[in-house]
mmCIF file of C-alpha atoms and ligand atoms in Angstrom:
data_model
loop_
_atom_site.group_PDB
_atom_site.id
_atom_site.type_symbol
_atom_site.label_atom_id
_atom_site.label_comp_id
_atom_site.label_asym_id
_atom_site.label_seq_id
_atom_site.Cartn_x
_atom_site.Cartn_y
_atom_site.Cartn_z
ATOM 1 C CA UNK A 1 22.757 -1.739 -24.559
ATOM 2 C CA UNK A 2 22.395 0.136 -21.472
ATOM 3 C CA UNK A 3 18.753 1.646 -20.941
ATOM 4 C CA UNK A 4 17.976 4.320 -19.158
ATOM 5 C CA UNK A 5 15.467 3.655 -16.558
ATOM 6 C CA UNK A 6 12.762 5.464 -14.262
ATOM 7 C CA UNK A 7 11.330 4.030 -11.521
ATOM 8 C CA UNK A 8 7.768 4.517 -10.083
ATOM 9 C CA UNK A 9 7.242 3.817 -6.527
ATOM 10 C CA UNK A 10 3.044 3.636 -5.595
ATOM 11 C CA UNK A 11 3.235 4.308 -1.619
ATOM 12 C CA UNK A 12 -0.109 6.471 -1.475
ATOM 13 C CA UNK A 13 -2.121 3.559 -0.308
ATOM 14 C CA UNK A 14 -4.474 4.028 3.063
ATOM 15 C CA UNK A 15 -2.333 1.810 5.031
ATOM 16 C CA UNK A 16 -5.807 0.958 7.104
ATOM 17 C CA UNK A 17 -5.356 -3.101 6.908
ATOM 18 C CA UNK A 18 -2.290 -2.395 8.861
ATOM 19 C CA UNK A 19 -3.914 -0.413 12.016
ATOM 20 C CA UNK A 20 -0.953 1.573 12.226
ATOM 21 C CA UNK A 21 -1.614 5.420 13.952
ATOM 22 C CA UNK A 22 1.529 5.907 11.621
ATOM 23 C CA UNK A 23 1.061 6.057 7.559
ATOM 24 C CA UNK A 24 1.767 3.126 6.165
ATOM 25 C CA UNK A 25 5.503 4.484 4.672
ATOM 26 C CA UNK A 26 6.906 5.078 7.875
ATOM 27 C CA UNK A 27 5.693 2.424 9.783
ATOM 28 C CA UNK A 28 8.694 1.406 11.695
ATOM 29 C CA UNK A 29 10.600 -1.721 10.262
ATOM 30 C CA UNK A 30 13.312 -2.933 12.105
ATOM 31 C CA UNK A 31 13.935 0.096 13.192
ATOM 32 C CA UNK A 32 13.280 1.886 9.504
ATOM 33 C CA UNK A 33 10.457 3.472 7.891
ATOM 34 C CA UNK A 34 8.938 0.515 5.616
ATOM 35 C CA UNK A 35 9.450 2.751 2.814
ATOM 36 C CA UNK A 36 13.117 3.185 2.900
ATOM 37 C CA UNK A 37 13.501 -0.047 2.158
ATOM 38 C CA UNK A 38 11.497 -0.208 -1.216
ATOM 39 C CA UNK A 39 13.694 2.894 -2.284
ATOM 40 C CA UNK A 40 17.196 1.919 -1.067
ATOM 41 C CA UNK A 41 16.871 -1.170 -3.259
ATOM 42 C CA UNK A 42 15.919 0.874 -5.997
ATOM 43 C CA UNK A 43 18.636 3.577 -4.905
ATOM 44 C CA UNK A 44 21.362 0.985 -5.106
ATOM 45 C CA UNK A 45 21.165 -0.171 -8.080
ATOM 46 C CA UNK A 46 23.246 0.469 -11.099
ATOM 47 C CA UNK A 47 19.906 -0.125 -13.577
ATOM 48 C CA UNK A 48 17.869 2.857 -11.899
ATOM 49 C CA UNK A 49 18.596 6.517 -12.851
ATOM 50 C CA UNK A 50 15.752 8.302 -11.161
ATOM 51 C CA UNK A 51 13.035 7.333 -9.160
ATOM 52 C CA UNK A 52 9.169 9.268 -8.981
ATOM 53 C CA UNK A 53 7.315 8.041 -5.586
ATOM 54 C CA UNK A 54 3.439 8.587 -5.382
ATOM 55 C CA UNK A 55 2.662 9.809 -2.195
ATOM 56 C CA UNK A 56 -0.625 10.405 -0.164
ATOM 57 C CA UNK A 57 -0.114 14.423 0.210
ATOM 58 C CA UNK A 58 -0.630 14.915 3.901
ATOM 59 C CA UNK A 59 2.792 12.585 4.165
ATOM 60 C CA UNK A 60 5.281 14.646 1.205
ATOM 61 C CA UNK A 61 6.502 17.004 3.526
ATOM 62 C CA UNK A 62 7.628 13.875 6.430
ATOM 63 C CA UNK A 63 8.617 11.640 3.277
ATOM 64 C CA UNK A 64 11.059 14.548 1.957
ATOM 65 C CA UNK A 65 12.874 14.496 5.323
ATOM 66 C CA UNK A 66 12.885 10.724 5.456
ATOM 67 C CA UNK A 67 14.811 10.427 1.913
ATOM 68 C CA UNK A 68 17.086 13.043 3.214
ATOM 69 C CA UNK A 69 18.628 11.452 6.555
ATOM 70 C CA UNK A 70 18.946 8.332 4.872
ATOM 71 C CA UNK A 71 20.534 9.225 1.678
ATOM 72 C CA UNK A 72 18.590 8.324 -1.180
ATOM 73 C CA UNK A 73 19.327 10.210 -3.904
ATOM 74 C CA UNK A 74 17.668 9.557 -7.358
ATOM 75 C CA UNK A 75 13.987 10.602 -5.861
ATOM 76 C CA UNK A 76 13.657 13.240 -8.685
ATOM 77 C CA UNK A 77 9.759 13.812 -7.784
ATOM 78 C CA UNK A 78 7.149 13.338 -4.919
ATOM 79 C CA UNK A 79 3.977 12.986 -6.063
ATOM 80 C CA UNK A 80 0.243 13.186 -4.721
ATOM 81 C CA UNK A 81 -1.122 9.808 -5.191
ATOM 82 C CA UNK A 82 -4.554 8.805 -7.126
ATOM 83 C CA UNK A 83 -7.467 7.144 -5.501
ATOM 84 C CA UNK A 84 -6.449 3.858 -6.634
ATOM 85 C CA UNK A 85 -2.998 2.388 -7.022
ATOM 86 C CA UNK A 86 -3.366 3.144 -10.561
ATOM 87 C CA UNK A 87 -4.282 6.450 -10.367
ATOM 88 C CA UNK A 88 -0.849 6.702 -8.292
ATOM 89 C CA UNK A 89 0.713 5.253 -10.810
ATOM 90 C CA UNK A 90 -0.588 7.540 -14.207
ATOM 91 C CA UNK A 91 0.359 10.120 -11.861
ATOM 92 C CA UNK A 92 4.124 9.498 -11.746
ATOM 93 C CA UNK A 93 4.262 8.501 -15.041
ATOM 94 C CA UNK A 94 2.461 11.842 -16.253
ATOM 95 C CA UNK A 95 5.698 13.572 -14.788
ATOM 96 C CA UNK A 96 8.566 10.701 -15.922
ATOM 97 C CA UNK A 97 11.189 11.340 -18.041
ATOM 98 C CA UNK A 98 10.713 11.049 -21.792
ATOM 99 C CA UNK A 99 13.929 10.080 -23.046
ATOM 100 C CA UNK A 100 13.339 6.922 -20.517
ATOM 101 C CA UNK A 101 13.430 3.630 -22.120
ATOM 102 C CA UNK A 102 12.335 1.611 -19.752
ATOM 103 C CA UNK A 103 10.003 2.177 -16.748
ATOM 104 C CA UNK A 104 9.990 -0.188 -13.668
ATOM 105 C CA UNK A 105 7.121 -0.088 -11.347
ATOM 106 C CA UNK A 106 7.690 -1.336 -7.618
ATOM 107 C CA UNK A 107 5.254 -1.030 -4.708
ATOM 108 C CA UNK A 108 6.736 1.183 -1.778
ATOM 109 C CA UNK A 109 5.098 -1.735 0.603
ATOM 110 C CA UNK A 110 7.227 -4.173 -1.190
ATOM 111 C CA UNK A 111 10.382 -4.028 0.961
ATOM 112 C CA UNK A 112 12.191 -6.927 -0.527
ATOM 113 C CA UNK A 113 13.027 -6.309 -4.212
ATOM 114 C CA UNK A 114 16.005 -8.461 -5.109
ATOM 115 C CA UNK A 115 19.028 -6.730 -7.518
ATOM 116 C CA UNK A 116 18.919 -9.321 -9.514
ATOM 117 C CA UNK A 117 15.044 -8.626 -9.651
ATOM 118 C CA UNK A 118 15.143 -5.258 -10.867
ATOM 119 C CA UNK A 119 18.198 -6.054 -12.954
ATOM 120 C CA UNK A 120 15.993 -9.065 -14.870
ATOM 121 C CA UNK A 121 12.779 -7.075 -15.150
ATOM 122 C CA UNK A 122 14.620 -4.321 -16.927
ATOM 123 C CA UNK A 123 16.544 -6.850 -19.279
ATOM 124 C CA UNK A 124 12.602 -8.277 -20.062
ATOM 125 C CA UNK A 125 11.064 -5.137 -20.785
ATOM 126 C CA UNK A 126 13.843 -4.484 -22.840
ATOM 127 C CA UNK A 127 13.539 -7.834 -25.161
ATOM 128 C CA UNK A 128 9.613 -8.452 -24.738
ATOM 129 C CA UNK A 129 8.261 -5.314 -24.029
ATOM 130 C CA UNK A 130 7.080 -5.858 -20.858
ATOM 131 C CA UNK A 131 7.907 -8.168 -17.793
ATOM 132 C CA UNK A 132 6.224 -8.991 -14.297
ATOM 133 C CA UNK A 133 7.617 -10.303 -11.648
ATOM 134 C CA UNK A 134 5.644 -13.323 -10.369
ATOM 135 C CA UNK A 135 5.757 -16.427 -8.413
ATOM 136 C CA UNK A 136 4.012 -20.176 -9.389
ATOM 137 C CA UNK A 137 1.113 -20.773 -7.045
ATOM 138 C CA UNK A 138 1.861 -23.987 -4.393
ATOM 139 C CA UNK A 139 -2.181 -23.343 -3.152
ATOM 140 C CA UNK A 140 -4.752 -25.432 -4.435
ATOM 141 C CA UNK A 141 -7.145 -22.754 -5.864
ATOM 142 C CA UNK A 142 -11.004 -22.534 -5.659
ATOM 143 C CA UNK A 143 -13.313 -20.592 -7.408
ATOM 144 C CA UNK A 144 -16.319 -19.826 -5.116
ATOM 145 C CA UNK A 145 -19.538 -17.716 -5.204
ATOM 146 C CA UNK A 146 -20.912 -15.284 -2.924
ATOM 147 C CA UNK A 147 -21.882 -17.594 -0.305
ATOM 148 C CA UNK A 148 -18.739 -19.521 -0.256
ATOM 149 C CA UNK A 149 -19.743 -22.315 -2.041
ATOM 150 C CA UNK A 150 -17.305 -23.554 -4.379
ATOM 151 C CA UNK A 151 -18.027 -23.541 -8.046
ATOM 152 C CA UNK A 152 -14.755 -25.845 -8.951
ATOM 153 C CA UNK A 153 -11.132 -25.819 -8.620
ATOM 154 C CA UNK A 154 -8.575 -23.895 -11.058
ATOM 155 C CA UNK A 155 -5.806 -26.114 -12.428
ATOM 156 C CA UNK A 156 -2.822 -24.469 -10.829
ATOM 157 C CA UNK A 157 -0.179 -25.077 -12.907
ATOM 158 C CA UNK A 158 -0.367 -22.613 -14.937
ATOM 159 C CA UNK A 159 -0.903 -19.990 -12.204
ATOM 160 C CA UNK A 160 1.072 -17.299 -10.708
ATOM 161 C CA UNK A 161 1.114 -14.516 -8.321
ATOM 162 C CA UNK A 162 1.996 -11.419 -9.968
ATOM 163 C CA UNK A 163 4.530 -8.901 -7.459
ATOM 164 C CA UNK A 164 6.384 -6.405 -8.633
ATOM 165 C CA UNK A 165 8.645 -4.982 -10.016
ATOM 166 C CA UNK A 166 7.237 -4.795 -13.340
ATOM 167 C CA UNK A 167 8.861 -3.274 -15.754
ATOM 168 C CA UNK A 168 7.926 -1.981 -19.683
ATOM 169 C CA UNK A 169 9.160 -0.008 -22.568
ATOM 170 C CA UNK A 170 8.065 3.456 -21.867
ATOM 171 C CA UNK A 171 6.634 4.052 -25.128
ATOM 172 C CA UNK A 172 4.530 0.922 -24.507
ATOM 173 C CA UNK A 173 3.304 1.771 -21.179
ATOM 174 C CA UNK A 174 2.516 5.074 -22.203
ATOM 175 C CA UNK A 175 0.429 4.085 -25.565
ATOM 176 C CA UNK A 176 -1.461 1.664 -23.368
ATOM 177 C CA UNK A 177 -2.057 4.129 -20.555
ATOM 178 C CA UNK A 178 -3.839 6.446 -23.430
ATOM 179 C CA UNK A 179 -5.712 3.844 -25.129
ATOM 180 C CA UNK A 180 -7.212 2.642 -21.739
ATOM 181 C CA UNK A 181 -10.237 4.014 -21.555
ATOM 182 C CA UNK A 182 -10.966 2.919 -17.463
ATOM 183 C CA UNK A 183 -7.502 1.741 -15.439
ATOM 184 C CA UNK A 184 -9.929 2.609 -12.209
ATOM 185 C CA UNK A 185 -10.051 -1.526 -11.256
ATOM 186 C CA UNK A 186 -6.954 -2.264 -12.308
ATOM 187 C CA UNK A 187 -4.679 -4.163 -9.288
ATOM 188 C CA UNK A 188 -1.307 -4.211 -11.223
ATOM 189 C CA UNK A 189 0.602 -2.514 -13.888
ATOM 190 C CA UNK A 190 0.591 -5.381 -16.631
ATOM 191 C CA UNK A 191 -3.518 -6.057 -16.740
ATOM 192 C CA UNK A 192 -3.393 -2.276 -18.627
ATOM 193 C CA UNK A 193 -1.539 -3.517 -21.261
ATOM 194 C CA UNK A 194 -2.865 -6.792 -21.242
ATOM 195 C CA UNK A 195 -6.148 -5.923 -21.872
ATOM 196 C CA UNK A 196 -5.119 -4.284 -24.833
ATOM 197 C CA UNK A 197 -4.018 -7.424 -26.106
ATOM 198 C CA UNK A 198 -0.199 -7.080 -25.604
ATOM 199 C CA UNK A 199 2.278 -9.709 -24.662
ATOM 200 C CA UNK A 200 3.447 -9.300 -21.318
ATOM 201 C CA UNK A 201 6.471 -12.017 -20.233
ATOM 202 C CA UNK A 202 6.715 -13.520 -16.506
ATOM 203 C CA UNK A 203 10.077 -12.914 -15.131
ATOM 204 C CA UNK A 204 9.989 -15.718 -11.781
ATOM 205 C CA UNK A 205 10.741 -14.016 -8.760
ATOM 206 C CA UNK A 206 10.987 -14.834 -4.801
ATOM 207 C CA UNK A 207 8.548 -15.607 -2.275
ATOM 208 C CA UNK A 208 10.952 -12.955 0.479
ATOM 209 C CA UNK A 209 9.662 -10.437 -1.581
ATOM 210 C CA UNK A 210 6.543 -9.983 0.202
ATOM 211 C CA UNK A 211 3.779 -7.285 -0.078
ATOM 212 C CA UNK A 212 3.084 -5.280 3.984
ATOM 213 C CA UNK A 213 -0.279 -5.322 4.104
ATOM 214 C CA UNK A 214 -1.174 -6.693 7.546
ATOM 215 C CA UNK A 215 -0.005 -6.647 11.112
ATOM 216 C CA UNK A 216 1.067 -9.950 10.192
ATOM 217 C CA UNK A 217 3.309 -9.322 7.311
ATOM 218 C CA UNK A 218 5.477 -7.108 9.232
ATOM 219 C CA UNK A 219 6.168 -9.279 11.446
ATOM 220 C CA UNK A 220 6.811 -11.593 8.930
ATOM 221 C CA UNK A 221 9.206 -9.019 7.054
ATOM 222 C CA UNK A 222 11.154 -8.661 10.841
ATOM 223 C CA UNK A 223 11.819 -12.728 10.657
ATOM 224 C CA UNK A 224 13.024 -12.147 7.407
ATOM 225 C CA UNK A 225 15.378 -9.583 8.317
HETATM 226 O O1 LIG B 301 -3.560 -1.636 -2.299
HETATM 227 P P1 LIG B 301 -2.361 -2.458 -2.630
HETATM 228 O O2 LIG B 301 -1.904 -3.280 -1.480
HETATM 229 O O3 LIG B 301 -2.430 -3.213 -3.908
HETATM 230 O O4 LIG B 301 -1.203 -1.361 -2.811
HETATM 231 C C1 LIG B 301 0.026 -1.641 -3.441
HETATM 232 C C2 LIG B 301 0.857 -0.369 -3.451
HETATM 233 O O5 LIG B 301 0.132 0.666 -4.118
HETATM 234 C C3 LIG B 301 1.188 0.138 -2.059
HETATM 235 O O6 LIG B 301 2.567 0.482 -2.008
HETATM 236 C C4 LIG B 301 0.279 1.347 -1.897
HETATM 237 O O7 LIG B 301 0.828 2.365 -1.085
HETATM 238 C C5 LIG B 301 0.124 1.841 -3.331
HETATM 239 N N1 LIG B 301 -1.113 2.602 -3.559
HETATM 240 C C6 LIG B 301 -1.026 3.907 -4.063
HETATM 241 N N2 LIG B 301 -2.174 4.651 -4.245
HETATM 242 C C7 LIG B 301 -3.387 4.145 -3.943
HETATM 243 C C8 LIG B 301 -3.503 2.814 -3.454
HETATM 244 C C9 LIG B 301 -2.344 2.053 -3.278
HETATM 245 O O8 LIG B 301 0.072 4.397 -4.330
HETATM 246 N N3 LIG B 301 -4.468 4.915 -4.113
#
């Protein structure tokens, strides 16, 4: 069956851990602004009709312009961006299609989604419902209190590190978005259906696909280009 699919893109974050003068979307990557990358990805492939980006609205105006000269073209709708990621996030979906099946979610500081990525999380959502993308933690793990002490260590085996793309059924996501009664502290798109209880399955993805949040990471994200 082929589903049709909408993609949300959260890029309305400060940007501040980066120290950029520049927003965080068009800090320059190799050349690029970071966020081209997130939506070319998403652009390119054959599982993603249309695409709604969340965007801090001081930046819609240079964002428009930057989807222009480089030719993405399922960006049906800009959006201004929540105060949290998933504020950005209800906002998008607020506007999404409804005859969507499936909606992915992928951060806009993500710059590495893999096609087969996408492809997977959309084939997951499809069969379970909903699917995260996620990689097994190699770290040992502490738990520690406020003073840095540390309380004990966390068997890590049966850990992972959520990313995204996450994808889920749209009729799912959007129950669950309506039953939550406070998606304020909520980090990622899963925990809101997941603390309703629902099952959410862990689709393995890549460590490349790394999150820009630091001086650091972009750097890291050059090597990697
Ligand atoms: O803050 P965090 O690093 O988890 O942000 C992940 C993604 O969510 C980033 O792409 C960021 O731009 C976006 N975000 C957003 N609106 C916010 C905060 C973060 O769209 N209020």
């Amino acid at each position: 069956m082929r589903y049709r699919v909408a993609a949300i893109v959260p890029a309305a974050g400060s940007g501040k851990r980066l120290k950029a003068r520049t927003k965080k979307p068009f800090v320059s990557l190799a050349g690029r602004p970071l966020i081209t990358y997130a939506l070319k990805a998403l652009d390119s492939s054959k599982y993603i009709d249309e695409i709604y980006v969340a965007a801090d609205p001081d930046s819609i105006k240079r964002l428009e312009s930057v989807i222009y000269k480089y030719g993405i073209r399922k960006v049906t709708k800009i959006v201004a961006g929540g105060k949290t990621r998933a504020g950005s996030v209800k906002n998008c979906f607020d506007l999404v299609n409804p005859l969507c099946d499936i909606v992915l979610i992928h951060d806009g500081a993500r710059p590495f989604p893999g096609d087969s990525d996408i492809m997977n999380s959309v084939l997951l959502a499809g069969r379970f419902g909903g699917c995260v993308t996620a990689i097994p933690m190699t770290d040992t793990v502490k738990l520690a209190d406020k003073r840095l002490f540390i309380k004990k260590t966390i068997d890590r085996s049966s850990l992972w590190r959520a990313q995204t793309p996450q994808a889920f059924r749209y009729g799912m996501l959007k129950k669950a978005l309506c039953e939550a009664k406070d998606i304020s502290g909520v980090t990622d798109d899963a925990s809101i259906l997941e603390n309703l209880g629902r099952r959410v399955k862990i689709l393995k993805g890549s460590p490349r696909n790394i999150k820009i949040t630091t001086i650091e990471d972009l750097k890291i994200a050059e090597v990697l280009i």
